[in-house]
């Protein structure tokens, strides 16, 4: 139980690059829409990967790309100095690392000094719980949620928002740099998750507000493009107007001009808003605008969960879906 020592820079079986930099072996757990392309980018950069997912389809894709497939998280990590996970939600992260009794998960099996990077979006409180358990086994844990969606995962241009010790962050940075363009150290354990949900709460508010403003203009006879251009040059300017307009055909190459397909699903926005609300409640912080955006997305995601989150436009004007 956590008795072997691991050294990220000194393992005989690790891959050595031409400039004699030693790359740690990586176990990658969770190979879905985000995890699979992230793992593929690590393989392309020359890392040796052992992967695990509950879905055989997911692991097959990575096997073809050059990873070895393991039949459990423990066996994926058996020769790894770094573990990365990209799982749906907090309960999956708990189950992998803590097991069903809290101390019979992967953490209990890893050698001391293993670096664990969890990039799933989960509650900050859940991330802190896993970090605390990890520290009991002398394992470095980082919460490292991402922004940038599946496009960013494929392009290797994600933003990583990391919480944990400066030492662990320094070890993780070169690995994260393979999968992302901007790597931020937000603070101690949980800080990555807090920063991520603050950003996504604001994004949900901005998207809901932009859709509401455009709808008000359109219902009063304005052309959505003319109104958007005016607001873009005025004080209502924001990211959603600039690069992600929710009204169809105002911008090209955005989900609203493509039947709200692709992009960032409404159900994922709903999940992140719920995490923001949970954090606000746990810490007794008022978030009235976030609460309203959560209410809107909860109602919207019931029938539109798989549509891009800009489809909140349909809450005001159902005709945009046709
Ligand atoms: P996904 O559902 O496509 O993939 C999750 C994968 O985890 C699946 O392949 C599933 O089989 C696997 N899995 C579930 N439980 C497991 C377990 N116990 N052991 C091993 N594998 C297990 O989800 P995704 O879109 O890749 O998202 C992953 C995380 O990234 C989520 O927390 C999400 O909120 C976050 N995120 C997603 C996006 C996005 O645009 N999709 C953007 C930013 C952040």
GROMACS .gro file of C-alpha atoms and ligand atoms in nm:
model
  366
    1UNK     CA    1   0.000   0.000   0.000
    2UNK     CA    2   0.181   0.311  -0.124
    3UNK     CA    3   0.520   0.179  -0.014
    4UNK     CA    4   0.731   0.191  -0.331
    5UNK     CA    5   0.894   0.522  -0.417
    6UNK     CA    6   0.864   0.672  -0.761
    7UNK     CA    7   1.095   0.925  -0.923
    8UNK     CA    8   0.954   1.108  -1.225
    9UNK     CA    9   1.295   1.168  -1.373
   10UNK     CA   10   1.471   0.841  -1.308
   11UNK     CA   11   1.299   0.526  -1.426
   12UNK     CA   12   1.479   0.281  -1.648
   13UNK     CA   13   1.174   0.174  -1.845
   14UNK     CA   14   1.070   0.530  -1.928
   15UNK     CA   15   1.082   0.668  -2.282
   16UNK     CA   16   1.395   0.870  -2.352
   17UNK     CA   17   1.382   1.145  -2.611
   18UNK     CA   18   1.661   1.253  -2.843
   19UNK     CA   19   1.760   1.540  -2.614
   20UNK     CA   20   1.785   1.280  -2.334
   21UNK     CA   21   1.486   1.421  -2.146
   22UNK     CA   22   1.327   1.128  -1.960
   23UNK     CA   23   0.954   1.109  -2.001
   24UNK     CA   24   0.751   0.947  -1.724
   25UNK     CA   25   0.519   0.659  -1.808
   26UNK     CA   26   0.158   0.771  -1.788
   27UNK     CA   27  -0.161   0.586  -1.693
   28UNK     CA   28  -0.463   0.755  -1.852
   29UNK     CA   29  -0.809   0.677  -1.712
   30UNK     CA   30  -1.127   0.793  -1.888
   31UNK     CA   31  -1.109   0.805  -2.267
   32UNK     CA   32  -1.430   0.984  -2.365
   33UNK     CA   33  -1.482   1.289  -2.585
   34UNK     CA   34  -1.208   1.478  -2.403
   35UNK     CA   35  -0.982   1.206  -2.262
   36UNK     CA   36  -0.927   1.018  -2.591
   37UNK     CA   37  -0.781   1.311  -2.789
   38UNK     CA   38  -0.581   1.426  -2.486
   39UNK     CA   39  -0.428   1.078  -2.453
   40UNK     CA   40  -0.361   1.068  -2.827
   41UNK     CA   41  -0.167   1.393  -2.805
   42UNK     CA   42   0.051   1.245  -2.530
   43UNK     CA   43   0.122   0.941  -2.748
   44UNK     CA   44   0.212   1.167  -3.041
   45UNK     CA   45   0.455   1.353  -2.814
   46UNK     CA   46   0.634   1.026  -2.738
   47UNK     CA   47   0.492   0.935  -2.396
   48UNK     CA   48   0.434   0.568  -2.312
   49UNK     CA   49   0.071   0.528  -2.214
   50UNK     CA   50  -0.125   0.256  -2.041
   51UNK     CA   51  -0.498   0.331  -2.060
   52UNK     CA   52  -0.817   0.221  -1.889
   53UNK     CA   53  -1.185   0.293  -1.955
   54UNK     CA   54  -1.504   0.103  -1.876
   55UNK     CA   55  -1.589   0.114  -2.247
   56UNK     CA   56  -1.407  -0.127  -2.480
   57UNK     CA   57  -1.478   0.101  -2.778
   58UNK     CA   58  -1.292   0.382  -2.605
   59UNK     CA   59  -0.984   0.173  -2.528
   60UNK     CA   60  -0.973   0.021  -2.877
   61UNK     CA   61  -0.923   0.366  -3.030
   62UNK     CA   62  -0.625   0.428  -2.804
   63UNK     CA   63  -0.480   0.082  -2.861
   64UNK     CA   64  -0.476   0.158  -3.234
   65UNK     CA   65  -0.295   0.482  -3.157
   66UNK     CA   66  -0.020   0.294  -2.971
   67UNK     CA   67  -0.129   0.275  -2.606
   68UNK     CA   68  -0.136  -0.046  -2.407
   69UNK     CA   69  -0.478  -0.130  -2.268
   70UNK     CA   70  -0.520  -0.231  -1.905
   71UNK     CA   71  -0.812  -0.411  -1.744
   72UNK     CA   72  -0.824  -0.199  -1.427
   73UNK     CA   73  -0.698   0.140  -1.302
   74UNK     CA   74  -0.448  -0.049  -1.084
   75UNK     CA   75  -0.301  -0.241  -1.373
   76UNK     CA   76  -0.289   0.075  -1.591
   77UNK     CA   77  -0.086   0.245  -1.319
   78UNK     CA   78   0.139  -0.051  -1.238
   79UNK     CA   79   0.438   0.090  -1.426
   80UNK     CA   80   0.343   0.458  -1.429
   81UNK     CA   81   0.489   0.756  -1.250
   82UNK     CA   82   0.199   0.980  -1.351
   83UNK     CA   83  -0.176   0.908  -1.351
   84UNK     CA   84  -0.415   1.131  -1.545
   85UNK     CA   85  -0.793   1.098  -1.524
   86UNK     CA   86  -1.070   1.255  -1.732
   87UNK     CA   87  -1.395   1.122  -1.587
   88UNK     CA   88  -1.756   1.243  -1.608
   89UNK     CA   89  -1.823   1.359  -1.249
   90UNK     CA   90  -1.719   1.356  -0.884
   91UNK     CA   91  -1.869   1.013  -0.809
   92UNK     CA   92  -1.654   0.851  -1.082
   93UNK     CA   93  -1.340   1.024  -0.952
   94UNK     CA   94  -1.420   0.904  -0.598
   95UNK     CA   95  -1.484   0.552  -0.716
   96UNK     CA   96  -1.154   0.530  -0.908
   97UNK     CA   97  -0.927   0.689  -0.646
   98UNK     CA   98  -1.099   0.614  -0.314
   99UNK     CA   99  -1.291   0.294  -0.393
  100UNK     CA  100  -1.617   0.210  -0.222
  101UNK     CA  101  -1.485   0.228   0.132
  102UNK     CA  102  -1.274   0.542   0.088
  103UNK     CA  103  -0.939   0.366   0.122
  104UNK     CA  104  -0.957   0.077  -0.125
  105UNK     CA  105  -0.923   0.271  -0.449
  106UNK     CA  106  -0.628   0.342  -0.676
  107UNK     CA  107  -0.459   0.580  -0.428
  108UNK     CA  108  -0.397   0.288  -0.193
  109UNK     CA  109  -0.216   0.099  -0.470
  110UNK     CA  110   0.016   0.369  -0.606
  111UNK     CA  111   0.382   0.403  -0.514
  112UNK     CA  112   0.474   0.703  -0.299
  113UNK     CA  113   0.555   1.011  -0.503
  114UNK     CA  114   0.324   0.922  -0.791
  115UNK     CA  115   0.181   1.236  -0.950
  116UNK     CA  116  -0.198   1.220  -0.995
  117UNK     CA  117  -0.362   1.477  -1.222
  118UNK     CA  118  -0.742   1.478  -1.233
  119UNK     CA  119  -0.875   1.689  -1.520
  120UNK     CA  120  -1.243   1.603  -1.470
  121UNK     CA  121  -1.471   1.893  -1.378
  122UNK     CA  122  -1.590   1.812  -1.025
  123UNK     CA  123  -1.682   2.003  -0.708
  124UNK     CA  124  -1.389   2.172  -0.536
  125UNK     CA  125  -1.489   1.996  -0.213
  126UNK     CA  126  -1.462   1.656  -0.389
  127UNK     CA  127  -1.119   1.748  -0.531
  128UNK     CA  128  -1.000   1.850  -0.182
  129UNK     CA  129  -1.126   1.522  -0.039
  130UNK     CA  130  -0.926   1.318  -0.291
  131UNK     CA  131  -0.620   1.544  -0.241
  132UNK     CA  132  -0.638   1.489   0.135
  133UNK     CA  133  -0.660   1.111   0.092
  134UNK     CA  134  -0.370   1.124  -0.156
  135UNK     CA  135  -0.149   1.312   0.087
  136UNK     CA  136  -0.198   1.030   0.343
  137UNK     CA  137  -0.033   0.796   0.088
  138UNK     CA  138   0.241   1.053   0.003
  139UNK     CA  139   0.095   1.100  -0.342
  140UNK     CA  140   0.091   1.439  -0.516
  141UNK     CA  141  -0.259   1.526  -0.633
  142UNK     CA  142  -0.355   1.810  -0.866
  143UNK     CA  143  -0.703   1.916  -0.971
  144UNK     CA  144  -0.653   2.033  -1.330
  145UNK     CA  145  -0.989   2.095  -1.500
  146UNK     CA  146  -0.982   2.227  -1.853
  147UNK     CA  147  -1.147   2.485  -2.069
  148UNK     CA  148  -1.150   2.463  -2.447
  149UNK     CA  149  -1.388   2.176  -2.521
  150UNK     CA  150  -1.335   1.887  -2.759
  151UNK     CA  151  -1.186   2.117  -3.026
  152UNK     CA  152  -0.918   2.226  -2.780
  153UNK     CA  153  -0.858   1.865  -2.671
  154UNK     CA  154  -0.801   1.756  -3.032
  155UNK     CA  155  -0.582   2.056  -3.117
  156UNK     CA  156  -0.380   2.031  -2.796
  157UNK     CA  157  -0.478   2.389  -2.712
  158UNK     CA  158  -0.672   2.340  -2.387
  159UNK     CA  159  -0.648   2.577  -2.095
  160UNK     CA  160  -0.554   2.390  -1.775
  161UNK     CA  161  -0.656   2.550  -1.446
  162UNK     CA  162  -0.459   2.377  -1.176
  163UNK     CA  163  -0.493   2.351  -0.800
  164UNK     CA  164  -0.228   2.191  -0.577
  165UNK     CA  165   0.127   2.243  -0.455
  166UNK     CA  166   0.380   2.446  -0.655
  167UNK     CA  167   0.615   2.143  -0.662
  168UNK     CA  168   0.352   1.912  -0.810
  169UNK     CA  169   0.250   2.183  -1.056
  170UNK     CA  170   0.610   2.217  -1.175
  171UNK     CA  171   0.627   1.840  -1.238
  172UNK     CA  172   0.295   1.841  -1.424
  173UNK     CA  173   0.354   2.148  -1.640
  174UNK     CA  174   0.556   1.985  -1.924
  175UNK     CA  175   0.298   1.708  -1.953
  176UNK     CA  176   0.003   1.947  -1.951
  177UNK     CA  177   0.181   2.162  -2.210
  178UNK     CA  178   0.151   1.871  -2.457
  179UNK     CA  179  -0.229   1.884  -2.425
  180UNK     CA  180  -0.279   2.255  -2.367
  181UNK     CA  181  -0.163   2.602  -2.458
  182UNK     CA  182  -0.236   2.794  -2.138
  183UNK     CA  183  -0.146   2.636  -1.806
  184UNK     CA  184  -0.249   2.830  -1.493
  185UNK     CA  185  -0.161   2.755  -1.134
  186UNK     CA  186  -0.475   2.886  -0.959
  187UNK     CA  187  -0.368   2.805  -0.601
  188UNK     CA  188  -0.393   2.519  -0.352
  189UNK     CA  189  -0.605   2.201  -0.380
  190UNK     CA  190  -0.952   2.276  -0.519
  191UNK     CA  191  -0.851   2.616  -0.657
  192UNK     CA  192  -0.846   2.482  -1.013
  193UNK     CA  193  -1.206   2.363  -0.980
  194UNK     CA  194  -1.318   2.689  -0.817
  195UNK     CA  195  -1.162   2.901  -1.094
  196UNK     CA  196  -1.312   2.678  -1.362
  197UNK     CA  197  -1.667   2.701  -1.228
  198UNK     CA  198  -1.638   3.078  -1.167
  199UNK     CA  199  -1.550   3.112  -1.536
  200UNK     CA  200  -1.828   2.881  -1.651
  201UNK     CA  201  -2.087   3.045  -1.425
  202UNK     CA  202  -2.000   3.380  -1.583
  203UNK     CA  203  -2.013   3.222  -1.929
  204UNK     CA  204  -2.362   3.082  -1.859
  205UNK     CA  205  -2.479   3.423  -1.736
  206UNK     CA  206  -2.329   3.599  -2.040
  207UNK     CA  207  -2.482   3.352  -2.286
  208UNK     CA  208  -2.826   3.368  -2.124
  209UNK     CA  209  -2.807   3.750  -2.110
  210UNK     CA  210  -2.689   3.785  -2.469
  211UNK     CA  211  -2.971   3.559  -2.594
  212UNK     CA  212  -3.220   3.763  -2.390
  213UNK     CA  213  -3.096   4.097  -2.528
  214UNK     CA  214  -3.096   3.978  -2.890
  215UNK     CA  215  -3.446   3.837  -2.847
  216UNK     CA  216  -3.572   4.170  -2.706
  217UNK     CA  217  -3.429   4.350  -3.009
  218UNK     CA  218  -3.562   4.100  -3.263
  219UNK     CA  219  -3.911   4.105  -3.108
  220UNK     CA  220  -3.897   4.485  -3.146
  221UNK     CA  221  -3.815   4.472  -3.516
  222UNK     CA  222  -3.434   4.474  -3.518
  223UNK     CA  223  -3.220   4.255  -3.740
  224UNK     CA  224  -3.018   4.023  -3.509
  225UNK     CA  225  -2.695   4.089  -3.701
  226UNK     CA  226  -2.737   4.469  -3.697
  227UNK     CA  227  -2.816   4.459  -3.325
  228UNK     CA  228  -2.520   4.227  -3.254
  229UNK     CA  229  -2.284   4.459  -3.448
  230UNK     CA  230  -2.412   4.758  -3.250
  231UNK     CA  231  -2.369   4.582  -2.913
  232UNK     CA  232  -2.024   4.458  -3.019
  233UNK     CA  233  -1.910   4.818  -3.056
  234UNK     CA  234  -2.093   4.926  -2.740
  235UNK     CA  235  -2.067   4.851  -2.372
  236UNK     CA  236  -2.259   4.521  -2.397
  237UNK     CA  237  -1.965   4.365  -2.584
  238UNK     CA  238  -1.871   4.021  -2.452
  239UNK     CA  239  -1.715   3.689  -2.563
  240UNK     CA  240  -2.046   3.528  -2.661
  241UNK     CA  241  -2.133   3.818  -2.894
  242UNK     CA  242  -1.783   3.828  -3.032
  243UNK     CA  243  -1.715   3.464  -3.117
  244UNK     CA  244  -2.020   3.253  -3.024
  245UNK     CA  245  -2.335   3.447  -3.116
  246UNK     CA  246  -2.643   3.242  -3.012
  247UNK     CA  247  -2.866   3.370  -3.294
  248UNK     CA  248  -2.849   3.162  -3.617
  249UNK     CA  249  -2.660   3.305  -3.915
  250UNK     CA  250  -2.517   3.612  -3.737
  251UNK     CA  251  -2.174   3.443  -3.731
  252UNK     CA  252  -2.048   3.164  -3.954
  253UNK     CA  253  -1.890   2.846  -3.816
  254UNK     CA  254  -2.058   2.860  -3.477
  255UNK     CA  255  -2.305   2.601  -3.340
  256UNK     CA  256  -2.605   2.840  -3.373
  257UNK     CA  257  -2.548   2.848  -3.751
  258UNK     CA  258  -2.526   2.468  -3.758
  259UNK     CA  259  -2.845   2.359  -3.583
  260UNK     CA  260  -2.672   2.399  -3.244
  261UNK     CA  261  -2.472   2.080  -3.311
  262UNK     CA  262  -2.125   2.025  -3.164
  263UNK     CA  263  -1.970   2.279  -2.928
  264UNK     CA  264  -2.040   2.264  -2.554
  265UNK     CA  265  -2.357   2.073  -2.467
  266UNK     CA  266  -2.629   2.242  -2.261
  267UNK     CA  267  -2.626   1.950  -2.015
  268UNK     CA  268  -2.255   2.014  -1.947
  269UNK     CA  269  -2.324   2.383  -1.887
  270UNK     CA  270  -2.602   2.276  -1.653
  271UNK     CA  271  -2.359   2.045  -1.470
  272UNK     CA  272  -2.102   2.326  -1.427
  273UNK     CA  273  -2.367   2.574  -1.309
  274UNK     CA  274  -2.485   2.320  -1.053
  275UNK     CA  275  -2.126   2.280  -0.932
  276UNK     CA  276  -2.100   2.659  -0.900
  277UNK     CA  277  -2.426   2.666  -0.701
  278UNK     CA  278  -2.300   2.384  -0.477
  279UNK     CA  279  -1.975   2.573  -0.409
  280UNK     CA  280  -2.169   2.894  -0.339
  281UNK     CA  281  -2.396   2.710  -0.095
  282UNK     CA  282  -2.107   2.528   0.079
  283UNK     CA  283  -1.926   2.857   0.132
  284UNK     CA  284  -2.232   3.077   0.201
  285UNK     CA  285  -2.174   3.308  -0.096
  286UNK     CA  286  -2.463   3.477  -0.276
  287UNK     CA  287  -2.483   3.416  -0.654
  288UNK     CA  288  -2.826   3.546  -0.766
  289UNK     CA  289  -2.730   3.580  -1.133
  290UNK     CA  290  -2.570   3.235  -1.131
  291UNK     CA  291  -2.884   3.094  -0.968
  292UNK     CA  292  -3.102   3.243  -1.243
  293UNK     CA  293  -2.873   3.107  -1.518
  294UNK     CA  294  -2.883   2.764  -1.348
  295UNK     CA  295  -3.263   2.775  -1.342
  296UNK     CA  296  -3.276   2.868  -1.712
  297UNK     CA  297  -3.028   2.597  -1.815
  298UNK     CA  298  -3.201   2.333  -1.603
  299UNK     CA  299  -3.531   2.399  -1.779
  300UNK     CA  300  -3.361   2.423  -2.119
  301UNK     CA  301  -3.147   2.109  -2.085
  302UNK     CA  302  -3.452   1.892  -2.016
  303UNK     CA  303  -3.529   1.883  -2.391
  304UNK     CA  304  -3.206   2.026  -2.534
  305UNK     CA  305  -2.932   1.869  -2.325
  306UNK     CA  306  -2.730   1.752  -2.625
  307UNK     CA  307  -2.755   2.081  -2.813
  308UNK     CA  308  -2.481   2.340  -2.779
  309UNK     CA  309  -2.532   2.575  -2.483
  310UNK     CA  310  -2.598   2.873  -2.714
  311UNK     CA  311  -2.932   2.703  -2.792
  312UNK     CA  312  -3.057   2.879  -2.476
  313UNK     CA  313  -3.168   3.124  -2.750
  314UNK     CA  314  -3.462   2.885  -2.803
  315UNK     CA  315  -3.586   2.958  -2.451
  316UNK     CA  316  -3.693   3.297  -2.594
  317UNK     CA  317  -3.752   3.211  -2.958
  318UNK     CA  318  -3.832   2.848  -3.035
  319UNK     CA  319  -3.816   2.915  -3.410
  320UNK     CA  320  -3.433   2.923  -3.398
  321UNK     CA  321  -3.439   2.543  -3.366
  322UNK     CA  322  -3.615   2.494  -3.698
  323LIG     P1  323  -1.738   1.149  -2.164
  323LIG     O1  324  -1.863   1.103  -2.098
  323LIG     O2  325  -1.731   1.160  -2.312
  323LIG     O3  326  -1.616   1.053  -2.118
  323LIG     C1  327  -1.600   1.000  -1.991
  323LIG     C2  328  -1.532   0.863  -2.004
  323LIG     O4  329  -1.508   0.814  -1.872
  323LIG     C3  330  -1.618   0.759  -2.076
  323LIG     O5  331  -1.543   0.700  -2.181
  323LIG     C4  332  -1.654   0.658  -1.965
  323LIG     O6  333  -1.665   0.525  -2.013
  323LIG     C5  334  -1.534   0.673  -1.874
  323LIG     N1  335  -1.559   0.628  -1.737
  323LIG     C6  336  -1.665   0.653  -1.657
  323LIG     N2  337  -1.647   0.597  -1.535
  323LIG     C7  338  -1.526   0.534  -1.541
  323LIG     C8  339  -1.451   0.459  -1.447
  323LIG     N3  340  -1.496   0.434  -1.325
  323LIG     N4  341  -1.331   0.412  -1.486
  323LIG     C9  342  -1.284   0.436  -1.611
  323LIG     N5  343  -1.350   0.505  -1.704
  323LIG    C10  344  -1.470   0.555  -1.668
  323LIG     O7  345  -1.704   1.289  -2.094
  323LIG     P2  346  -1.609   1.405  -2.154
  323LIG     O8  347  -1.688   1.494  -2.240
  323LIG     O9  348  -1.482   1.344  -2.203
  323LIG    O10  349  -1.583   1.489  -2.021
  323LIG    C11  350  -1.492   1.445  -1.920
  323LIG    C12  351  -1.481   1.555  -1.817
  323LIG    O11  352  -1.434   1.676  -1.879
  323LIG    C13  353  -1.614   1.590  -1.749
  323LIG    O12  354  -1.590   1.613  -1.614
  323LIG    C14  355  -1.658   1.718  -1.820
  323LIG    O13  356  -1.738   1.802  -1.740
  323LIG    C15  357  -1.523   1.782  -1.850
  323LIG     N6  358  -1.524   1.874  -1.966
  323LIG    C16  359  -1.587   1.837  -2.081
  323LIG    C17  360  -1.584   1.926  -2.189
  323LIG    C18  361  -1.653   1.890  -2.318
  323LIG    O14  362  -1.670   1.978  -2.403
  323LIG     N7  363  -1.689   1.764  -2.340
  323LIG    C19  364  -1.519   2.050  -2.179
  323LIG    C20  365  -1.452   2.081  -2.060
  323LIG    C21  366  -1.454   1.992  -1.953
   0.00000   0.00000   0.00000
